[in-house]
GROMACS .gro file of C-alpha atoms in nm:
model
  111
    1UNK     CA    1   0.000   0.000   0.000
    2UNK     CA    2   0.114   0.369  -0.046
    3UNK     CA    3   0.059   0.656   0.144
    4UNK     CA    4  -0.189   0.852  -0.068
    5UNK     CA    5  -0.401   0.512  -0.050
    6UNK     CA    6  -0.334   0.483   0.286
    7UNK     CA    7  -0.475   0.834   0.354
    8UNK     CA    8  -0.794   0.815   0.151
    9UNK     CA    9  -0.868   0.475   0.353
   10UNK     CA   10  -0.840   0.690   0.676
   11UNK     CA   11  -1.032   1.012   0.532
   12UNK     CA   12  -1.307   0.718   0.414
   13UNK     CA   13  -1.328   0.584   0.763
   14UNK     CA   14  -1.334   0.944   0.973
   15UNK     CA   15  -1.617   0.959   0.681
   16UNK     CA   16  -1.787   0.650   0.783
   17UNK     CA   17  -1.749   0.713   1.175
   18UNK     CA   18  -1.868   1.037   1.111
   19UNK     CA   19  -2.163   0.948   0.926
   20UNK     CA   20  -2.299   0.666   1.121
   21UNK     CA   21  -2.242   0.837   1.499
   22UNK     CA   22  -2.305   1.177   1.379
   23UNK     CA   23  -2.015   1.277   1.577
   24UNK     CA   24  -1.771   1.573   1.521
   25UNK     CA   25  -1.533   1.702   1.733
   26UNK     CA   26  -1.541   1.837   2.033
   27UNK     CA   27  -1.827   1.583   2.101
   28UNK     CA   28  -1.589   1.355   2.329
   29UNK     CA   29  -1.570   1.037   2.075
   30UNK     CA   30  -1.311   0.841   1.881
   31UNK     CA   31  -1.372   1.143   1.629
   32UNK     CA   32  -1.112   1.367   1.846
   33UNK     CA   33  -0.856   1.122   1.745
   34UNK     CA   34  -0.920   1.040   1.429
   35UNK     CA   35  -0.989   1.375   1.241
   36UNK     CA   36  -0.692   1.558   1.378
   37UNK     CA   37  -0.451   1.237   1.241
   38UNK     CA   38  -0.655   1.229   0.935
   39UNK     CA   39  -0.560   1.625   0.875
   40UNK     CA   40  -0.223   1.539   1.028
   41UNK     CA   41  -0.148   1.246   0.783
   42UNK     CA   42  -0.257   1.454   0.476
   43UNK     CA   43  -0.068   1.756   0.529
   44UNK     CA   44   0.224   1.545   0.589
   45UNK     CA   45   0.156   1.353   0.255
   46UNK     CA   46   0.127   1.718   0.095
   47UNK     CA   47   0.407   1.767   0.209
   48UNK     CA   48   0.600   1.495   0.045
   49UNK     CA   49   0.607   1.279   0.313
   50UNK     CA   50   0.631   0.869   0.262
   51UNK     CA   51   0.396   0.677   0.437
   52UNK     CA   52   0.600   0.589   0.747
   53UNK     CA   53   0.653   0.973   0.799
   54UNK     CA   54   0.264   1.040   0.767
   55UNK     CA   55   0.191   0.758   1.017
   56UNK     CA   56   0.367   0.927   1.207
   57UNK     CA   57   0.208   1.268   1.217
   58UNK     CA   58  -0.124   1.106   1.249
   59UNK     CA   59  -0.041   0.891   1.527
   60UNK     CA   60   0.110   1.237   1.706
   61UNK     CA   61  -0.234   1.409   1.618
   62UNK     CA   62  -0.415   1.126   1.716
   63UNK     CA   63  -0.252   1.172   2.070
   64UNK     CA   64  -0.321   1.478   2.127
   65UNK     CA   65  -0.654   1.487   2.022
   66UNK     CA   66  -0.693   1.202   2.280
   67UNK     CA   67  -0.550   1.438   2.554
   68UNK     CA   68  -0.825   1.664   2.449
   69UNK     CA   69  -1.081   1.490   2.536
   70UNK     CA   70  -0.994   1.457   2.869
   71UNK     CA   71  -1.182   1.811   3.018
   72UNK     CA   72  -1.402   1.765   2.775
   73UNK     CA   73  -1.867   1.657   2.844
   74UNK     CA   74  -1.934   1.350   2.667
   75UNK     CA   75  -2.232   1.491   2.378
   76UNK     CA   76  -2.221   1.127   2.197
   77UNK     CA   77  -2.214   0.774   2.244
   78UNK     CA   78  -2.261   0.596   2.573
   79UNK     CA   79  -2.040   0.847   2.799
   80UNK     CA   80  -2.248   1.120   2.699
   81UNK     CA   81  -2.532   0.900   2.975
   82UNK     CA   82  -2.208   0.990   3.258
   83UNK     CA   83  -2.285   1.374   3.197
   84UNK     CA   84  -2.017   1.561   3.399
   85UNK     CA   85  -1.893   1.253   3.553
   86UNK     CA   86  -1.736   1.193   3.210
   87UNK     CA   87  -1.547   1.525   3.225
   88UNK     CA   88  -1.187   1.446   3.402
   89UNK     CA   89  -1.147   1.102   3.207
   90UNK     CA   90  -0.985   1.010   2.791
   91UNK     CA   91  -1.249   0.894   2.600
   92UNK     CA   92  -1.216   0.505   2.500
   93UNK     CA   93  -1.295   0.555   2.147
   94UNK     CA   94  -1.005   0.856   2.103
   95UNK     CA   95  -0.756   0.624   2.367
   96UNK     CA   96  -0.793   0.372   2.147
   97UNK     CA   97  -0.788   0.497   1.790
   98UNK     CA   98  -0.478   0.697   1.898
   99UNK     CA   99  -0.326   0.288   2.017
  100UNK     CA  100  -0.434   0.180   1.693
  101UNK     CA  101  -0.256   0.509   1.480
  102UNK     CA  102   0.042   0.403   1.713
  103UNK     CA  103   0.070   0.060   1.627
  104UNK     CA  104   0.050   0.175   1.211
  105UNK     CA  105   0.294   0.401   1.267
  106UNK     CA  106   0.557   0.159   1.428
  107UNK     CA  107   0.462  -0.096   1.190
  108UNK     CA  108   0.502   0.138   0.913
  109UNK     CA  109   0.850   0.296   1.027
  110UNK     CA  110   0.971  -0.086   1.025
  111UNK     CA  111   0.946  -0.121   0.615
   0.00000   0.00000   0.00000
C-alpha cells in the first residue's frame, strides 16, 4: 500500500465514523482522534512525506486529540449518559484509535 491510498482509507473511515455516529469534534468520541490524524497524515503527505513519515504525524495528532478529550462533556455515544462525571477522564474511542494510529505508525517505520 502507499501513502496517498493509505490516507484516503483513513479520510473514508473518519467519513464512515462520522456518518454513522453523527459525531464531530469536540463531542468527546473516537472522532477527536481520528480527524486531527486524518488532517495530520494529509498535510504530511502534501508535504512529500512517505507513508511511514505520515503515520507518524497522524499517530502524534491522534494523541493529542486524545488528551483533548480529557476536560471535555461527553455529547455522543454511551459516555455522553455519565454527563459531567465523564469530564476528568480520555475517552475510550479517542484512547484507542490513537493505540491503533500508534501501532500503524511503528509498523510502518519498520518497512
Amino acid at each position: 500500500m502507499d501513502a496517498a491510498a493509505l490516507g484516503a482509507a483513513l479520510r473514508a473511515a473518519l467519513e464512515g465514523v462520522q456518518d454513522l455516529g453523527k459525531a464531530a469534534e469536540g463531542d468527546k468520541t473516537m472522532v477527536d482522534a481520528l480527524a486531527p490524524a486524518v488532517a495530520a497524515y494529509e498535510a504530511a503527505l502534501a508535504d512529500g512525506s512517505d507513508l511511514a513519515g505520515c503515520a507518524r504525524a497522524a499517530a502524534e495528532a491522534a494523541s493529542k486529540g486524545a488528551d483533548g478529550t480529557v476536560p471535555m462533556r461527553a455529547r455522543k455515544g454511551r459516555a455522553s449518559y455519565l454527563g459531567e462525571r465523564s469530564e476528568g477522564h480520555m475517552d475510550p474511542g479517542a484512547s484507542s484509535t490513537a493505540l491503533v494510529l500508534e501501532a500503524l505508525a511503528d509498523t510502518a517505520g519498520e518497512g
